[in-house]
């Protein structure tokens, strides 16, 4: 009897504990020649196991402060480290490059004591001066990059967290003071209640100032829309390696294990990130033994993974997919039209049919787990007839509307863009919208199009939280004028700014709820789904680290103890 896809998805939890037998033997036979001799009984003491991971896109930049891209941060987390780390049980900040920290009673000074005897991969010692240099570099990115180049980038982490850059009236960063050789203080003009959590995220990873020289020199010869290649030197368990001459994916990034890492050398290395844009191709390469793991599992790949005995490791939902609507568009600028869109989409069916089990319909941009959900929020239920009535009131007569969506990629919030777009387009066409599809390869600068292309009507995008707070879900999108949506609401901007410094939890929650209600009434974008994402790993790995905030360091991968040849 044929098994329905819904049955497979709802049985996912049981698949986690399946023994790797039966069909898993087929995976083993495909990855190892029948004539291969058994491995030696005692592996070399210092041996590491090479691992290849299939990823959907190449990093946009290896300087994490210059990008918001999850694939970039997947790579940089392995090489660069932050002052504070993440507790994997609670998500709370814990000591890392800083051995401890204190916060003044007024919340305006954060003082960090640095872990002793830490060196960057280029031999530079971790000192207070180095930390201060990093903060000053981030605070003065307009001077480094030029305002024109910076305006082409999404809102970066430093500006989002601190409210702007040094010299901006709204910037809360004052200075980074060196108190001693291994003590440093961040001085603020107003409290940032989530600052410790924010400092755990990849954009605030520290690098050696000596490794910036080549990047800075190359800026002058680079087009304003581009960034030079950056390979900053970090303190992490891996070092940047040279790309091999061939491999499974179109683009390869190799990370070499640092044998001198202070936490002990990784059991795996080198780790090769192989860019394979198609999820079905990633599945095939895993089954052939050419990948040890891949991100992101889609419903269409779940069934063969379960049947093959692979591990499918879910992350807790901590991202949101949304439909962006250009409020400056001559048609989408009408609220009735945007309301029609909201009623036209069956978001519950979208979540259940095109995402992994446990994904749910979204009505807000902040995931429910952060505890600020609005209990009386204005929402838009699926009502095709109401959508048609609103389009009639708006005077829409079937003018074609450009719809921008990514292809040949997967994101934490969108594992399969093409079928998701098709379902949304079907719902919109059903009520009378005429769409002009504009598919854009992620590699061709999809994110850049969201800020540069102002003629579109719709686009698909999302947010993934890198620390546990509502701020990274709301402020980068709506905390200032947004070219992505052609939208700015002063009340929303002021409300989000007030929430940054509000230390009373109940008052802060009320502020976020006020902002959520304004966004629900204005509809510059429609939240669609809180997706669950998942990693698949084959028989070569005992375990793979997963994290809702994507804090997934490869030195926590546990390989099967094997020393035989691999294809």
Coordinates of C-alpha atoms in Angstrom, one line a residue, residues 10-426:
X10 CA 3.9 12.7 11.1
X11 CA 6.0 9.6 11.7
X12 CA 9.2 11.6 11.7
X13 CA 9.8 11.4 15.4
X14 CA 9.9 7.7 15.2
X15 CA 12.4 7.8 12.5
X16 CA 15.0 9.5 14.8
X17 CA 15.4 6.2 16.7
X18 CA 15.4 3.8 13.8
X19 CA 18.4 1.5 13.8
X20 CA 20.6 2.0 10.8
X21 CA 19.9 -1.4 9.3
X22 CA 17.8 -2.7 6.4
X23 CA 17.9 0.0 3.7
X24 CA 20.8 1.6 5.5
X25 CA 22.9 -1.3 4.2
X26 CA 22.2 -0.1 0.7
X27 CA 23.7 3.3 1.6
X28 CA 26.8 1.5 3.0
X29 CA 27.2 -0.6 -0.1
X30 CA 27.0 2.4 -2.4
X31 CA 29.7 4.3 -0.4
X32 CA 32.3 1.5 0.0
X33 CA 33.7 -0.8 -2.7
X34 CA 32.9 -4.5 -2.1
X35 CA 36.5 -5.4 -2.3
X36 CA 37.8 -2.9 0.3
X37 CA 39.8 -4.5 3.1
X38 CA 38.7 -4.0 6.7
X39 CA 40.1 -1.0 8.5
X40 CA 43.1 -1.3 10.8
X41 CA 42.2 -2.3 14.3
X42 CA 44.0 0.7 15.9
X43 CA 43.7 4.1 14.1
X44 CA 46.5 6.6 14.4
X45 CA 46.1 8.6 17.7
X46 CA 46.0 12.0 16.0
X47 CA 43.9 11.1 13.0
X48 CA 40.8 13.1 12.2
X49 CA 37.9 12.0 10.1
X50 CA 37.2 14.0 6.9
X51 CA 33.6 15.1 6.6
X52 CA 31.7 16.6 3.7
X53 CA 28.4 18.5 4.2
X54 CA 26.0 19.5 1.5
X55 CA 24.8 23.1 1.7
X56 CA 22.4 25.0 -0.6
X57 CA 24.5 28.1 -1.3
X58 CA 28.0 29.4 -1.0
X59 CA 28.9 32.0 1.7
X60 CA 28.3 35.6 0.6
X61 CA 31.2 36.8 2.8
X62 CA 33.6 35.2 5.3
X63 CA 33.5 38.4 7.3
X64 CA 30.4 37.8 9.4
X65 CA 29.9 41.4 10.3
X66 CA 29.2 42.2 6.7
X67 CA 26.4 39.8 6.0
X68 CA 23.1 38.5 7.4
X69 CA 23.3 35.3 5.4
X70 CA 22.9 32.0 7.2
X71 CA 25.3 30.2 4.9
X72 CA 28.0 32.8 5.6
X73 CA 27.5 32.4 9.3
X74 CA 27.5 28.6 9.1
X75 CA 31.1 28.9 7.9
X76 CA 32.4 31.7 10.0
X77 CA 31.1 30.1 13.3
X78 CA 33.8 27.4 12.8
X79 CA 36.7 29.8 12.5
X80 CA 35.7 33.0 14.5
X81 CA 34.5 33.1 18.0
X82 CA 32.5 35.5 20.1
X83 CA 33.0 37.0 23.5
X84 CA 30.0 35.1 24.8
X85 CA 28.7 31.7 23.8
X86 CA 25.3 30.0 23.9
X87 CA 24.1 27.5 26.5
X88 CA 22.7 24.7 24.3
X89 CA 20.0 23.8 26.9
X90 CA 18.6 27.3 27.7
X91 CA 19.9 29.5 24.8
X92 CA 21.3 31.9 27.5
X93 CA 24.7 33.7 27.1
X94 CA 27.6 32.0 28.7
X95 CA 31.4 32.8 28.9
X96 CA 33.5 32.1 25.9
X97 CA 36.3 34.4 24.8
X98 CA 35.2 36.4 27.8
X99 CA 35.7 34.4 31.0
X100 CA 33.1 36.5 32.8
X101 CA 31.3 39.8 32.5
X102 CA 29.4 42.3 34.6
X103 CA 26.7 44.9 33.8
X104 CA 26.5 48.2 35.7
X105 CA 23.3 49.0 37.6
X106 CA 22.2 51.6 35.0
X107 CA 22.8 49.1 32.1
X108 CA 25.3 51.5 30.4
X109 CA 28.5 49.6 30.9
X110 CA 29.3 46.0 30.1
X111 CA 32.8 44.9 31.4
X112 CA 34.4 41.7 30.1
X113 CA 37.3 39.8 31.4
X114 CA 39.1 38.0 28.6
X115 CA 40.0 34.3 28.7
X116 CA 43.8 34.2 29.2
X117 CA 46.4 32.7 26.8
X118 CA 44.1 32.8 23.7
X119 CA 45.8 33.4 20.3
X120 CA 44.3 34.0 16.9
X121 CA 45.4 31.6 14.1
X122 CA 47.9 34.2 12.8
X123 CA 49.6 34.4 16.2
X124 CA 48.1 37.6 17.5
X125 CA 47.2 37.5 21.2
X126 CA 43.7 38.2 22.3
X127 CA 43.9 41.4 24.3
X128 CA 41.7 44.3 25.3
X129 CA 43.2 46.4 22.5
X130 CA 42.2 43.8 19.9
X131 CA 38.6 43.6 21.2
X132 CA 38.3 47.4 21.1
X133 CA 39.7 47.5 17.6
X134 CA 37.0 45.1 16.5
X135 CA 34.2 47.2 18.0
X136 CA 35.6 50.3 16.5
X137 CA 35.8 48.7 13.1
X138 CA 32.1 47.6 13.3
X139 CA 31.0 51.0 14.6
X140 CA 32.7 52.8 11.7
X141 CA 31.7 50.6 8.8
X142 CA 30.4 53.7 6.8
X143 CA 33.9 55.1 6.9
X144 CA 35.4 51.7 5.9
X145 CA 33.0 50.7 3.2
X146 CA 31.6 54.0 2.0
X147 CA 27.9 54.9 2.5
X148 CA 27.0 53.9 -1.1
X149 CA 28.3 50.4 -0.6
X150 CA 26.8 50.1 2.8
X151 CA 23.3 51.2 1.5
X152 CA 23.3 48.3 -0.9
X153 CA 23.7 45.8 2.0
X154 CA 20.8 44.6 4.2
X155 CA 20.7 46.2 7.7
X156 CA 23.7 44.7 9.4
X157 CA 23.9 43.5 13.0
X158 CA 25.9 46.3 14.5
X159 CA 23.4 49.0 13.3
X160 CA 20.4 46.9 14.3
X161 CA 21.7 46.1 17.8
X162 CA 23.2 49.6 18.6
X163 CA 20.7 51.7 16.6
X164 CA 23.1 52.9 14.0
X165 CA 26.8 53.6 13.6
X166 CA 29.2 55.9 15.4
X167 CA 28.2 59.5 14.9
X168 CA 24.5 58.7 14.2
X169 CA 22.2 60.5 16.6
X170 CA 20.3 57.3 17.5
X171 CA 23.5 55.1 18.0
X172 CA 23.7 53.8 21.6
X173 CA 27.4 52.8 21.2
X174 CA 29.7 55.3 22.8
X175 CA 33.1 53.6 22.9
X176 CA 34.9 50.4 23.8
X177 CA 37.4 51.2 26.6
X178 CA 40.4 49.1 27.5
X179 CA 40.6 48.9 31.3
X180 CA 43.6 46.6 31.4
X181 CA 45.4 44.2 29.2
X182 CA 42.6 41.6 29.5
X183 CA 39.7 43.8 30.6
X184 CA 37.4 45.8 28.3
X185 CA 34.3 47.8 28.8
X186 CA 31.5 48.6 26.3
X187 CA 30.0 52.1 27.1
X188 CA 26.5 52.8 26.0
X189 CA 24.4 56.0 25.9
X190 CA 21.2 54.0 26.6
X191 CA 20.6 50.5 27.8
X192 CA 20.4 47.6 25.4
X193 CA 18.6 44.9 27.4
X194 CA 19.4 42.0 25.0
X195 CA 23.0 43.0 24.4
X196 CA 24.6 39.9 26.0
X197 CA 22.4 37.7 23.9
X198 CA 23.3 39.7 20.7
X199 CA 27.0 39.3 21.4
X200 CA 26.7 35.5 21.0
X201 CA 25.7 35.9 17.3
X202 CA 28.3 35.5 14.5
X203 CA 28.4 39.2 13.4
X204 CA 30.1 39.9 16.7
X205 CA 32.8 37.3 16.3
X206 CA 36.3 38.7 16.9
X207 CA 39.1 38.5 14.4
X208 CA 42.8 39.6 14.3
X209 CA 43.3 43.2 13.1
X210 CA 46.4 42.0 11.1
X211 CA 44.1 39.9 8.9
X212 CA 42.0 42.9 7.8
X213 CA 44.8 44.5 5.8
X214 CA 44.3 42.7 2.5
X215 CA 40.5 43.3 2.6
X216 CA 40.9 47.0 3.4
X217 CA 43.4 47.4 0.6
X218 CA 41.2 45.7 -2.0
X219 CA 38.1 47.8 -1.2
X220 CA 39.4 50.7 -3.4
X221 CA 39.5 48.4 -6.5
X222 CA 36.1 46.8 -5.9
X223 CA 32.8 47.8 -7.4
X224 CA 30.4 49.5 -4.9
X225 CA 28.0 46.6 -5.3
X226 CA 30.6 44.0 -4.3
X227 CA 32.9 43.2 -1.4
X228 CA 36.4 41.9 -1.7
X229 CA 37.1 38.4 -0.4
X230 CA 37.7 38.3 3.3
X231 CA 39.4 35.6 5.3
X232 CA 39.7 37.1 8.8
X233 CA 41.9 35.2 11.3
X234 CA 40.0 33.8 14.2
X235 CA 40.4 31.7 17.4
X236 CA 38.0 28.9 16.6
X237 CA 38.5 25.1 16.2
X238 CA 39.0 25.4 12.4
X239 CA 41.1 27.4 10.0
X240 CA 40.4 28.5 6.5
X241 CA 41.7 25.8 4.1
X242 CA 42.4 25.8 0.4
X243 CA 39.5 24.7 -1.9
X244 CA 40.2 21.3 -3.5
X245 CA 40.4 21.0 -7.3
X246 CA 37.2 19.0 -7.7
X247 CA 34.3 17.7 -5.8
X248 CA 30.6 17.1 -5.6
X249 CA 29.4 20.7 -5.5
X250 CA 30.0 23.7 -7.7
X251 CA 31.7 25.7 -4.9
X252 CA 33.7 24.2 -2.1
X253 CA 34.9 25.7 1.1
X254 CA 37.4 23.6 3.2
X255 CA 37.9 24.0 6.9
X256 CA 41.0 22.5 8.4
X257 CA 41.0 21.4 12.1
X258 CA 43.3 23.4 14.3
X259 CA 45.5 20.9 16.1
X260 CA 46.3 23.5 18.7
X261 CA 42.8 24.6 19.6
X262 CA 42.6 25.4 23.3
X263 CA 39.5 23.2 23.7
X264 CA 41.2 20.2 22.2
X265 CA 41.4 19.3 18.5
X266 CA 38.3 18.4 16.6
X267 CA 37.6 14.7 15.9
X268 CA 36.6 15.7 12.3
X269 CA 38.6 17.5 9.7
X270 CA 39.0 18.7 7.2
X271 CA 35.3 19.6 6.8
X272 CA 34.3 20.4 3.2
X273 CA 31.2 22.5 2.5
X274 CA 29.9 21.5 -0.9
X275 CA 27.4 23.7 -2.6
X276 CA 24.6 21.6 -4.1
X277 CA 21.6 23.8 -4.9
X278 CA 19.0 21.0 -5.4
X279 CA 17.6 19.2 -2.4
X280 CA 17.0 16.0 -4.4
X281 CA 20.7 16.1 -5.6
X282 CA 21.8 16.5 -2.0
X283 CA 19.8 13.4 -1.1
X284 CA 21.4 11.4 -3.9
X285 CA 24.9 12.4 -2.9
X286 CA 24.2 11.4 0.7
X287 CA 23.0 8.0 -0.4
X288 CA 26.0 7.6 -2.6
X289 CA 28.3 8.2 0.3
X290 CA 29.7 11.4 -1.1
X291 CA 28.1 13.5 1.6
X292 CA 28.1 12.8 5.3
X293 CA 25.2 15.2 6.0
X294 CA 23.2 17.9 4.3
X295 CA 20.9 20.8 5.1
X296 CA 17.9 21.4 4.6
X297 CA 15.5 18.4 4.6
X298 CA 12.3 19.0 2.7
X299 CA 9.1 17.0 2.8
X300 CA 9.9 15.5 -0.6
X301 CA 13.2 14.1 0.7
X302 CA 11.9 13.0 4.1
X303 CA 10.4 9.7 3.0
X304 CA 13.5 8.3 1.3
X305 CA 15.6 9.4 4.2
X306 CA 13.4 7.6 6.7
X307 CA 13.3 4.5 4.5
X308 CA 17.1 4.5 4.1
X309 CA 17.7 4.7 7.8
X310 CA 19.4 8.1 7.8
X311 CA 19.2 10.4 10.8
X312 CA 16.8 13.3 10.4
X313 CA 17.6 15.9 13.1
X314 CA 15.0 18.6 13.6
X315 CA 15.6 22.1 14.9
X316 CA 13.0 23.8 17.1
X317 CA 11.1 26.4 15.1
X318 CA 12.9 29.7 15.3
X319 CA 12.4 31.3 11.9
X320 CA 9.6 32.9 10.0
X321 CA 8.7 32.9 6.3
X322 CA 6.9 36.0 5.0
X323 CA 5.4 37.4 1.8
X324 CA 6.8 40.9 1.2
X325 CA 4.5 43.5 -0.4
X326 CA 5.8 46.7 -1.9
X327 CA 3.8 49.5 -0.4
X328 CA 5.2 52.0 -2.9
X329 CA 3.8 49.9 -5.8
X330 CA 0.9 51.7 -7.6
X331 CA -1.4 48.7 -6.9
X332 CA 0.1 47.1 -3.8
X333 CA 0.2 50.5 -2.3
X334 CA -3.6 50.2 -1.7
X335 CA -4.4 48.7 1.7
X336 CA -7.5 46.9 0.3
X337 CA -5.2 45.0 -2.1
X338 CA -2.8 43.9 0.6
X339 CA -5.8 42.8 2.7
X340 CA -7.1 40.8 -0.2
X341 CA -3.7 39.0 -0.4
X342 CA -3.9 38.2 3.3
X343 CA -7.4 36.6 2.9
X344 CA -6.4 34.8 -0.3
X345 CA -3.7 32.7 1.1
X346 CA -4.5 29.4 2.9
X347 CA -1.5 29.6 5.2
X348 CA -2.5 26.7 7.3
X349 CA -2.5 24.4 4.3
X350 CA 0.8 25.9 3.1
X351 CA 2.4 25.0 6.5
X352 CA 1.0 21.5 6.6
X353 CA 1.6 20.5 3.0
X354 CA 5.0 22.1 2.1
X355 CA 6.9 22.1 5.4
X356 CA 8.0 19.5 7.9
X357 CA 5.5 18.3 10.5
X358 CA 5.3 20.7 13.4
X359 CA 5.6 23.8 11.2
X360 CA 2.6 26.1 11.7
X361 CA 0.8 29.1 10.3
X362 CA 2.3 32.5 11.3
X363 CA 0.3 35.6 12.1
X364 CA 3.3 37.5 13.6
X365 CA 7.0 38.0 12.7
X366 CA 8.2 36.8 16.1
X367 CA 8.0 33.1 16.9
X368 CA 5.7 32.1 19.7
X369 CA 8.5 30.6 21.8
X370 CA 9.7 34.1 22.7
X371 CA 6.5 34.8 24.6
X372 CA 5.4 38.2 23.2
X373 CA 2.5 36.9 21.0
X374 CA -0.4 39.3 20.9
X375 CA -3.6 37.6 22.2
X376 CA -5.9 40.0 20.4
X377 CA -4.0 40.6 17.2
X378 CA -5.8 41.6 14.1
X379 CA -5.6 38.5 11.8
X380 CA -6.7 37.5 8.4
X381 CA -8.3 34.2 7.9
X382 CA -8.5 32.3 4.6
X383 CA -11.5 33.7 2.8
X384 CA -11.4 33.7 -1.0
X385 CA -14.7 35.5 -1.4
X386 CA -13.6 38.3 1.0
X387 CA -10.4 38.6 -1.0
X388 CA -12.4 39.1 -4.3
X389 CA -14.6 41.7 -2.7
X390 CA -11.6 43.7 -1.5
X391 CA -10.0 43.6 -5.0
X392 CA -13.3 44.9 -6.4
X393 CA -13.3 47.7 -3.9
X394 CA -9.7 48.5 -4.8
X395 CA -10.5 48.7 -8.5
X396 CA -8.0 46.0 -9.5
X397 CA -8.5 44.9 -13.1
X398 CA -6.0 42.2 -13.6
X399 CA -2.8 44.2 -14.1
X400 CA 0.2 41.9 -14.0
X401 CA 2.2 42.0 -10.8
X402 CA 5.8 41.0 -10.5
X403 CA 6.5 38.3 -7.9
X404 CA 10.2 37.8 -7.0
X405 CA 11.2 34.5 -5.5
X406 CA 14.4 32.5 -5.0
X407 CA 15.2 29.3 -6.9
X408 CA 17.9 26.7 -6.8
X409 CA 18.5 27.1 -3.0
X410 CA 17.1 26.2 0.4
X411 CA 16.9 28.5 3.4
X412 CA 16.1 27.7 7.1
X413 CA 12.7 29.3 6.5
X414 CA 12.2 28.0 3.0
X415 CA 13.6 24.6 2.2
X416 CA 11.8 24.3 -1.2
X417 CA 11.1 27.7 -2.7
X418 CA 9.7 26.6 -6.0
X419 CA 6.7 24.6 -4.8
X420 CA 6.0 27.1 -2.1
X421 CA 5.8 29.9 -4.7
X422 CA 3.6 27.7 -6.9
X423 CA 1.1 27.2 -4.1
X424 CA 1.0 30.9 -3.2
X425 CA 0.6 31.9 -6.8
X426 CA -2.3 29.4 -7.2

